[in-house]
Each structure stands twice: as structure tokens, then as C-alpha cells.
């Protein structure tokens, strides 16, 4: 990119915004949650509960996996400061769950 | 409460939440309580709706370069510490006092959103059509597309923003709501992050808040999965619709919408506290 930089800001980076894998993962997750929610409402008994747990597991796992994806990406691309910030957030989440028990 | 009504409430909460970047639990949980649901059941359903709304909005907001993960995780590091501290201290704070603190905080956020005129971050003609939207590696800056122009921005006053998000986390942990209604104004009004980016970034962080809360509630056996599934179905539709609408409204409209939602939150929470 050859555009001049606005005063006081770093230069724009052409690699910005290329998160195709995450976008696809999120789209698939929405489908999984939607199907699980429908089955959780329609089915009764153990099958309905199983669908409910799939829904719950997806809602919990996807944000965590999204952060992990960025942590790995940032470590690989030489941006360790923010990778450690991501790891810190995950560590606080785990600590919160442990302390609340 | 019937499942279709739950689905409709989930849709409306997630639509408002993803448009204004305030999550949705702050609107949904009071509505469920007014409808007669027990607080111990309503709070987990509220978090399921927040998680679903965040998930549904995610792909579109990410595709459009509206989510800044570095800003989101930086403020979330402070906010999540506050959430844990607030949750652990929640039994020591009178519920009515907490409600007034929540209402006051929402009111301050609303006033800040309405007080500012125009746009702080303006499109730069120097950024041509070839510009790629998103966050810039190693920084808390980035650029997003506004119509056929590109708007660069840089987060400012980050330490103050983190302190405010720590406070938002404490309030969220004390009250059991996501805290997005405090984080979005902190990002946009204090850190000078564009309103649309602040809303999308907060929506991303609320997914993490919801995940933590749901794990806690699951451990406590407080999840009603059937009712939650109905609300989540509505929330998915609301989140998708909210993300679509968000990309078509102006930053000023987004900020005013957030302000209006915050006024509603303040009124609902204060009314509940007075009636209690």
C-alpha cells in the first residue's frame, strides 16, 4: 500500500482483515448452534438434552478457539505482546471458573 | 413462558445488542423477570443469548474489518479480572445499591453518546479503494470502510480505557450481565475507537464473557437447556440481522442507537430497583 499515513498513526498493513478461516469457522458454528437449538426444542428426553449440551459446548468453545487462533497467529507473525494478552485473558477465564466452584 | 415468546425475546435482545454493542442480557434478563421467570433461570438464558448473538454477528463483522481483536483482548484482560473480582464479591453488595450503580453507569454512557456531535475519526482520501480493512499488526490502530471511503483510527488513552473496563467488569461480575453497555461507551468515548468498531469489538468480547459465565452456571447445575435453546434460536436470527443492519447505518446513527439503548437500560434497571 502506498497511501500516506495520517499523522500520529502507524502505516496501514495490507495483511489486515484476512481471517477467512475464522469467518468460515464462525459460519459453520452458527449452523451447528442453530441445528442444535432446533433439535433441543423439538426432541424430548436424552436426545433433546444431548442437543442442548452440543449447543452449550459450541457457545463456550468457539470464542475460546477464536482467541487461541489469534494467539497462535500473533506468535507466528512476531506479535508476541498481543499473543500474551490473549493468553492472559484465557488464564483469567480459567481462574474465574475455578474460583467460582 | 412459552418457547415462541422466548425465541422472540431472544431475537429482539440480540438484535438490539449487536446493533448497539451492548450484548443484550441487560435488556433480556429484566424482561424475563417481569414475565415471571426466576432470576436463577433468567441469568443463564441471558448469557446464552449474549453468546449466540456474539457468534451470529461474528462472521459478518470480521469480514467487514469491524472487529479489532487486539483492542478487544486488551480491554478484556482488565474487564475479565474485574468480572472475577465482582462475581466473588457479589454476595457482599446490596442488590438495590448495585441496581442504582448500574443505572447510573448506563445513564453516563448514554449522555456521553448523545453529547458528542459528528464523527471523531474521518475518512482519509489518501486511503484508496485498494485499502484492506481491519486491524494493523502490533498496534491498537486500524481502518474500516465507510461507504466507499476508508477511515483510519488509533486507540487512545488505553490505560484509562482499561481502568474503565475493569470497572465495567466489576459491575458485570456483581450483577451477572455482560457489561457491554459500559465497555462500548468506554471504547468509543474514552479511547476514541469508532462507534461501529467499538460495538463490533465489544460484541466479540461478550462471547468470552458469556463462555465464562456459562461454564460457571453449568458447574452449578443452573442451565435450563430447553428454554435456552428457544432463546438462542431467536438470538441467532437477531444477531445476523443486527450485523447486517449495523453495516448499513452511519457511525453517528450507531452511536445514537447505543445511547438510546443505554437510556432504556438505565430506566429499566432503576425502575426495578425502586419497585424492589
Coordinates of C-alpha atoms in Angstrom, one line a residue:
Chain A
X1 CA 0.0 0.0 0.0
X2 CA 1.3 3.4 -0.9
X3 CA -1.2 5.6 0.8
X4 CA 0.3 8.2 3.2
X5 CA -0.1 7.7 6.9
X6 CA -2.3 10.0 8.9
X7 CA -0.4 12.0 11.5
X8 CA 0.3 10.0 14.6
X9 CA -0.8 6.6 13.3
X10 CA 1.3 3.7 12.1
X11 CA 1.3 2.7 8.5
X12 CA -1.7 0.6 7.3
X13 CA -0.8 -3.0 6.6
X14 CA -2.2 -4.9 3.6
X15 CA -2.4 -8.1 5.6
X16 CA -5.2 -6.6 7.7
X17 CA -8.5 -8.3 7.6
X18 CA -7.6 -11.7 6.2
X19 CA -9.4 -14.0 8.5
X20 CA -11.1 -16.4 6.1
X21 CA -10.6 -19.5 8.3
X22 CA -12.1 -17.8 11.3
X23 CA -15.0 -16.5 9.3
X24 CA -15.7 -19.9 7.9
X25 CA -15.4 -21.4 11.3
X26 CA -17.9 -18.9 12.7
X27 CA -20.4 -19.6 9.9
X28 CA -20.2 -23.3 10.5
X29 CA -20.6 -22.8 14.2
X30 CA -23.8 -20.7 13.7
X31 CA -25.2 -23.6 11.7
X32 CA -24.3 -26.1 14.4
X33 CA -25.9 -23.9 17.1
X34 CA -29.0 -23.4 15.0
X35 CA -29.5 -27.1 14.4
X36 CA -28.7 -28.0 18.0
X37 CA -31.2 -25.3 19.2
X38 CA -34.0 -26.7 16.9
X39 CA -33.3 -30.3 18.0
X40 CA -33.1 -29.2 21.6
X41 CA -36.6 -27.7 21.4
X42 CA -38.2 -30.4 19.2
X43 CA -36.7 -33.5 20.7
X44 CA -37.7 -34.7 24.1
X45 CA -35.7 -36.9 26.6
X46 CA -32.0 -37.7 26.3
X47 CA -31.8 -36.7 22.6
X48 CA -33.1 -33.2 23.3
X49 CA -30.7 -32.8 26.3
X50 CA -27.8 -34.0 24.2
X51 CA -28.6 -31.4 21.5
X52 CA -28.8 -28.8 24.3
X53 CA -25.3 -29.7 25.5
X54 CA -23.9 -29.6 22.0
X55 CA -25.4 -26.0 21.7
X56 CA -23.8 -25.1 25.1
X57 CA -20.4 -26.6 24.2
X58 CA -20.3 -24.7 20.9
X59 CA -21.2 -21.4 22.6
X60 CA -18.4 -21.9 25.1
X61 CA -15.8 -23.4 22.8
X62 CA -16.0 -21.0 19.8
X63 CA -14.9 -17.8 21.5
X64 CA -12.1 -19.6 23.2
X65 CA -10.9 -21.2 20.0
X66 CA -11.1 -17.9 18.2
X67 CA -8.8 -16.3 20.8
X68 CA -6.4 -19.3 20.6
X69 CA -6.3 -18.9 16.8
X70 CA -5.3 -15.3 17.1
X71 CA -2.7 -16.2 19.8
X72 CA -1.1 -18.7 17.6
X73 CA -1.2 -16.3 14.6
X74 CA 0.3 -13.5 16.5
X75 CA 3.1 -15.7 17.9
X76 CA 3.9 -16.9 14.4
X77 CA 3.9 -13.4 13.0
X78 CA 6.1 -11.8 15.6
X79 CA 3.5 -10.0 17.6
X80 CA 4.1 -11.7 21.0
X81 CA 2.9 -8.8 23.1
X82 CA -0.7 -9.2 22.0
X83 CA -0.4 -13.0 21.9
X84 CA 0.4 -12.9 25.7
X85 CA -2.5 -10.6 26.2
X86 CA -4.8 -13.2 24.6
X87 CA -3.2 -15.9 26.8
X88 CA -3.8 -13.7 29.8
X89 CA -7.5 -13.4 29.0
X90 CA -7.8 -17.2 28.7
X91 CA -5.9 -17.6 32.0
X92 CA -8.2 -15.2 33.8
X93 CA -11.3 -17.1 32.4
X94 CA -9.9 -20.4 33.7
X95 CA -9.1 -18.8 37.1
X96 CA -12.6 -17.4 37.3
X97 CA -14.3 -20.7 36.6
X98 CA -12.0 -22.5 39.2
X99 CA -12.5 -19.8 41.9
X100 CA -16.3 -19.8 41.4
X101 CA -16.6 -23.5 42.3
Chain B
X1 CA -43.0 -19.0 29.5
X2 CA -43.8 -20.4 26.1
X3 CA -40.9 -21.3 23.8
X4 CA -42.0 -19.0 20.9
X5 CA -42.2 -16.0 23.3
X6 CA -38.7 -16.8 24.5
X7 CA -37.4 -17.0 20.9
X8 CA -39.0 -13.6 20.1
X9 CA -37.4 -12.0 23.2
X10 CA -34.1 -13.6 22.3
X11 CA -34.4 -12.1 18.8
X12 CA -35.2 -8.6 20.0
X13 CA -32.4 -8.7 22.6
X14 CA -29.7 -9.9 20.3
X15 CA -30.8 -7.5 17.5
X16 CA -30.5 -4.5 19.9
X17 CA -27.4 -5.9 21.5
X18 CA -25.4 -6.5 18.3
X19 CA -26.6 -3.2 16.7
X20 CA -25.5 -1.1 19.8
X21 CA -22.7 -3.4 21.0
X22 CA -24.3 -3.8 24.4
X23 CA -24.8 -7.6 24.4
X24 CA -28.5 -8.0 25.1
X25 CA -28.6 -9.7 28.5
X26 CA -29.1 -6.3 30.1
X27 CA -32.3 -5.9 28.1
X28 CA -33.4 -9.6 28.1
X29 CA -33.0 -10.5 31.8
X30 CA -35.2 -7.8 33.2
X31 CA -37.8 -8.7 30.5
X32 CA -37.7 -12.3 31.6
X33 CA -38.0 -11.3 35.3
X34 CA -41.0 -9.1 34.5
X35 CA -42.6 -12.1 32.7
X36 CA -42.3 -14.1 35.9
X37 CA -39.1 -16.2 35.3
X38 CA -36.9 -17.0 38.3
X39 CA -33.6 -14.9 38.4
X40 CA -31.6 -18.1 38.7
X41 CA -33.1 -19.3 35.4
X42 CA -33.2 -16.0 33.6
X43 CA -29.5 -15.1 34.1
X44 CA -28.1 -18.2 32.3
X45 CA -30.6 -17.8 29.5
X46 CA -29.4 -14.1 29.2
X47 CA -25.8 -15.3 28.8
X48 CA -26.8 -17.9 26.2
X49 CA -28.4 -15.2 24.2
X50 CA -25.3 -13.0 24.5
X51 CA -23.1 -15.8 23.4
X52 CA -25.4 -16.7 20.4
X53 CA -25.7 -13.0 19.4
X54 CA -21.9 -12.7 19.5
X55 CA -21.5 -15.8 17.4
X56 CA -24.1 -14.8 14.9
X57 CA -22.6 -11.3 14.4
X58 CA -19.0 -12.5 14.3
X59 CA -18.5 -13.6 10.7
X60 CA -20.0 -10.6 9.1
X61 CA -18.3 -8.1 11.5
X62 CA -15.0 -9.9 11.0
X63 CA -15.4 -9.9 7.2
X64 CA -16.1 -6.2 7.2
X65 CA -13.0 -5.5 9.3
X66 CA -15.0 -4.0 12.1
X67 CA -13.6 -6.2 14.9
X68 CA -10.3 -5.2 16.5
X69 CA -9.1 -8.2 18.4
X70 CA -6.1 -6.6 19.9
X71 CA -8.2 -3.8 21.4
X72 CA -10.8 -6.2 22.4
X73 CA -8.4 -8.6 24.2
X74 CA -6.5 -5.7 25.8
X75 CA -9.6 -4.2 27.4
X76 CA -11.0 -7.7 28.1
X77 CA -7.9 -8.6 30.1
X78 CA -8.8 -5.8 32.5
X79 CA -12.6 -6.5 32.3
X80 CA -12.2 -10.2 33.0
X81 CA -10.2 -9.6 36.1
X82 CA -13.0 -7.2 37.2
X83 CA -15.7 -9.8 36.3
X84 CA -14.0 -12.4 38.5
X85 CA -13.5 -10.0 41.4
X86 CA -17.0 -8.7 41.1
X87 CA -18.5 -12.2 41.0
X88 CA -16.6 -13.3 44.1
X89 CA -17.7 -10.1 46.0
X90 CA -21.3 -10.2 44.7
X91 CA -22.8 -11.7 47.9
X92 CA -21.5 -8.7 49.9
X93 CA -23.2 -5.9 47.9
X94 CA -26.9 -5.0 48.5
X95 CA -28.8 -5.7 45.3
X96 CA -30.6 -2.3 45.3
X97 CA -27.3 -0.4 45.6
X98 CA -25.9 -2.4 42.7
X99 CA -29.0 -1.6 40.6
X100 CA -28.6 2.1 41.1
X101 CA -24.9 1.9 40.3
X102 CA -25.8 0.0 37.1
X103 CA -28.5 2.6 36.2
X104 CA -26.1 5.5 36.8
X105 CA -23.4 3.9 34.7
X106 CA -25.8 3.3 31.8
X107 CA -27.0 6.9 32.1
X108 CA -23.5 8.3 32.0
X109 CA -22.8 6.2 28.9
X110 CA -26.0 7.5 27.2
X111 CA -25.2 11.1 28.0
X112 CA -21.7 10.6 26.6
X113 CA -23.1 9.0 23.4
X114 CA -25.6 11.8 22.8
X115 CA -23.3 14.7 23.9
X116 CA -20.8 14.3 21.1
X117 CA -21.7 15.7 17.6
X118 CA -20.4 14.4 14.3
X119 CA -17.6 11.9 13.7
X120 CA -14.3 11.9 15.5
X121 CA -12.5 9.6 13.0
X122 CA -12.9 11.0 9.5
X123 CA -12.4 9.2 6.2
X124 CA -9.0 9.8 4.6
X125 CA -9.0 10.5 0.9
X126 CA -5.4 9.2 0.8
X127 CA -6.7 5.7 1.6
X128 CA -7.8 4.4 -1.8
X129 CA -10.1 1.6 -2.9
X130 CA -7.2 -0.9 -2.5
X131 CA -7.1 -0.4 1.2
X132 CA -7.8 -3.5 3.2
X133 CA -10.0 -3.0 6.3
X134 CA -9.1 -4.4 9.7
X135 CA -6.6 -4.1 12.4
X136 CA -2.9 -3.3 12.0
X137 CA -0.4 -5.8 13.3
X138 CA 1.4 -4.9 16.5
X139 CA -0.7 -1.8 17.2
X140 CA -4.1 -0.7 18.6
X141 CA -4.9 1.0 15.3
X142 CA -6.7 0.0 12.1
X143 CA -9.0 1.1 9.4
X144 CA -12.6 0.4 8.5
X145 CA -14.7 1.0 5.4
X146 CA -17.4 3.7 5.5
X147 CA -19.3 3.7 2.2
X148 CA -16.7 3.9 -0.5
X149 CA -14.1 5.6 1.8
X150 CA -11.7 4.2 4.4
X151 CA -11.5 5.6 8.0
X152 CA -8.2 5.1 9.9
X153 CA -8.2 5.2 13.7
X154 CA -5.9 4.7 16.6
X155 CA -7.0 3.8 20.1
X156 CA -6.0 6.5 22.6
X157 CA -5.9 6.7 26.4
X158 CA -5.6 3.0 26.6
X159 CA -4.7 2.8 30.4
X160 CA -7.8 4.9 31.2
X161 CA -9.9 2.7 28.9
X162 CA -8.6 -0.4 30.7
X163 CA -9.4 1.1 34.1
X164 CA -12.9 1.9 33.0
X165 CA -13.3 -1.6 31.5
X166 CA -12.0 -3.1 34.8
X167 CA -14.8 -1.1 36.5
X168 CA -17.3 -2.4 33.8
X169 CA -16.1 -5.9 34.6
X170 CA -16.6 -5.4 38.3
X171 CA -20.2 -4.2 37.7
X172 CA -20.8 -7.1 35.3
X173 CA -19.5 -9.6 37.8
X174 CA -21.6 -8.1 40.6
X175 CA -24.8 -8.0 38.5
X176 CA -24.5 -11.0 36.2
X177 CA -24.9 -9.0 33.0
X178 CA -22.3 -8.9 30.2
X179 CA -21.1 -5.3 30.8
X180 CA -21.2 -4.4 27.1
X181 CA -23.3 -1.4 27.8
X182 CA -20.3 0.0 29.7
X183 CA -17.5 -1.3 27.6
X184 CA -18.8 0.1 24.3
X185 CA -19.0 3.8 25.5
X186 CA -15.6 3.4 27.2
X187 CA -14.1 2.3 24.0
X188 CA -15.8 4.9 21.8
X189 CA -15.9 7.9 24.0
X190 CA -12.7 7.5 26.1
X191 CA -10.4 5.5 23.7
X192 CA -11.7 7.3 20.6
X193 CA -12.4 3.9 18.8
X194 CA -15.0 4.5 16.1
X195 CA -18.5 3.6 17.4
X196 CA -19.1 0.8 14.9
X197 CA -15.7 -0.7 15.6
X198 CA -16.3 -0.4 19.4
X199 CA -19.7 -2.0 19.1
X200 CA -18.4 -4.9 17.0
X201 CA -15.3 -5.4 19.2
X202 CA -17.4 -5.4 22.3
X203 CA -19.7 -8.0 20.7
X204 CA -16.6 -10.2 20.2
X205 CA -15.5 -9.8 23.9
X206 CA -19.0 -10.5 25.1
X207 CA -18.7 -14.0 23.6
X208 CA -15.8 -14.6 26.0
X209 CA -17.8 -13.2 29.0
X210 CA -20.7 -15.4 28.1
X211 CA -18.5 -18.5 27.8
X212 CA -17.0 -17.9 31.2
X213 CA -20.4 -17.4 32.8
X214 CA -22.0 -20.4 31.1
X215 CA -19.2 -22.6 32.4
X216 CA -19.8 -21.3 36.0
X217 CA -23.6 -21.8 35.6
X218 CA -23.1 -25.3 34.1
X219 CA -20.9 -26.3 37.1
X220 CA -23.7 -25.0 39.4
X221 CA -26.4 -27.0 37.5
X222 CA -28.4 -23.8 36.8
X223 CA -28.9 -24.3 33.0
X224 CA -32.4 -24.8 31.5
X225 CA -31.3 -26.0 28.1
X226 CA -34.7 -26.3 26.5
X227 CA -35.7 -22.7 27.3
X228 CA -32.2 -21.6 26.5
X229 CA -32.3 -23.3 23.1
X230 CA -35.5 -21.4 22.2
X231 CA -34.0 -18.1 23.2
X232 CA -30.8 -18.9 21.3
X233 CA -32.8 -19.6 18.1
X234 CA -34.2 -16.1 18.2
X235 CA -30.8 -14.7 19.2
X236 CA -29.1 -16.2 16.1
X237 CA -31.7 -14.5 13.9
X238 CA -31.3 -11.3 15.8
X239 CA -27.5 -11.3 15.7
X240 CA -27.4 -12.0 12.0
X241 CA -30.0 -9.2 11.3
X242 CA -28.2 -6.8 13.7
X243 CA -24.8 -7.3 12.0
X244 CA -26.5 -6.8 8.6
X245 CA -28.2 -3.6 9.7
X246 CA -25.1 -2.3 11.5
X247 CA -23.1 -2.3 8.3
X248 CA -25.7 -0.1 6.6
X249 CA -26.1 2.6 9.3
X250 CA -23.8 5.6 9.8
X251 CA -21.4 5.8 12.8
X252 CA -23.5 8.7 14.2
X253 CA -26.7 6.7 14.0
X254 CA -24.8 3.7 15.6
X255 CA -23.7 6.0 18.5
X256 CA -27.2 7.5 19.0
X257 CA -28.7 4.0 18.9
X258 CA -26.3 2.9 21.6
X259 CA -27.2 6.0 23.6
X260 CA -30.9 5.2 23.2
X261 CA -30.5 1.6 24.3
X262 CA -28.4 2.8 27.3
X263 CA -31.3 5.1 28.3
X264 CA -33.7 2.2 28.2
X265 CA -31.3 0.0 30.3
X266 CA -31.0 2.8 32.9
X267 CA -34.8 3.3 33.0
X268 CA -35.5 -0.4 33.3
X269 CA -32.8 -1.1 36.0
X270 CA -33.7 2.0 38.0
X271 CA -37.4 1.2 37.9
X272 CA -36.8 -2.4 39.1
X273 CA -34.6 -1.1 41.9
X274 CA -37.3 1.4 43.1
X275 CA -40.1 -1.1 42.9
X276 CA -38.0 -3.7 44.8

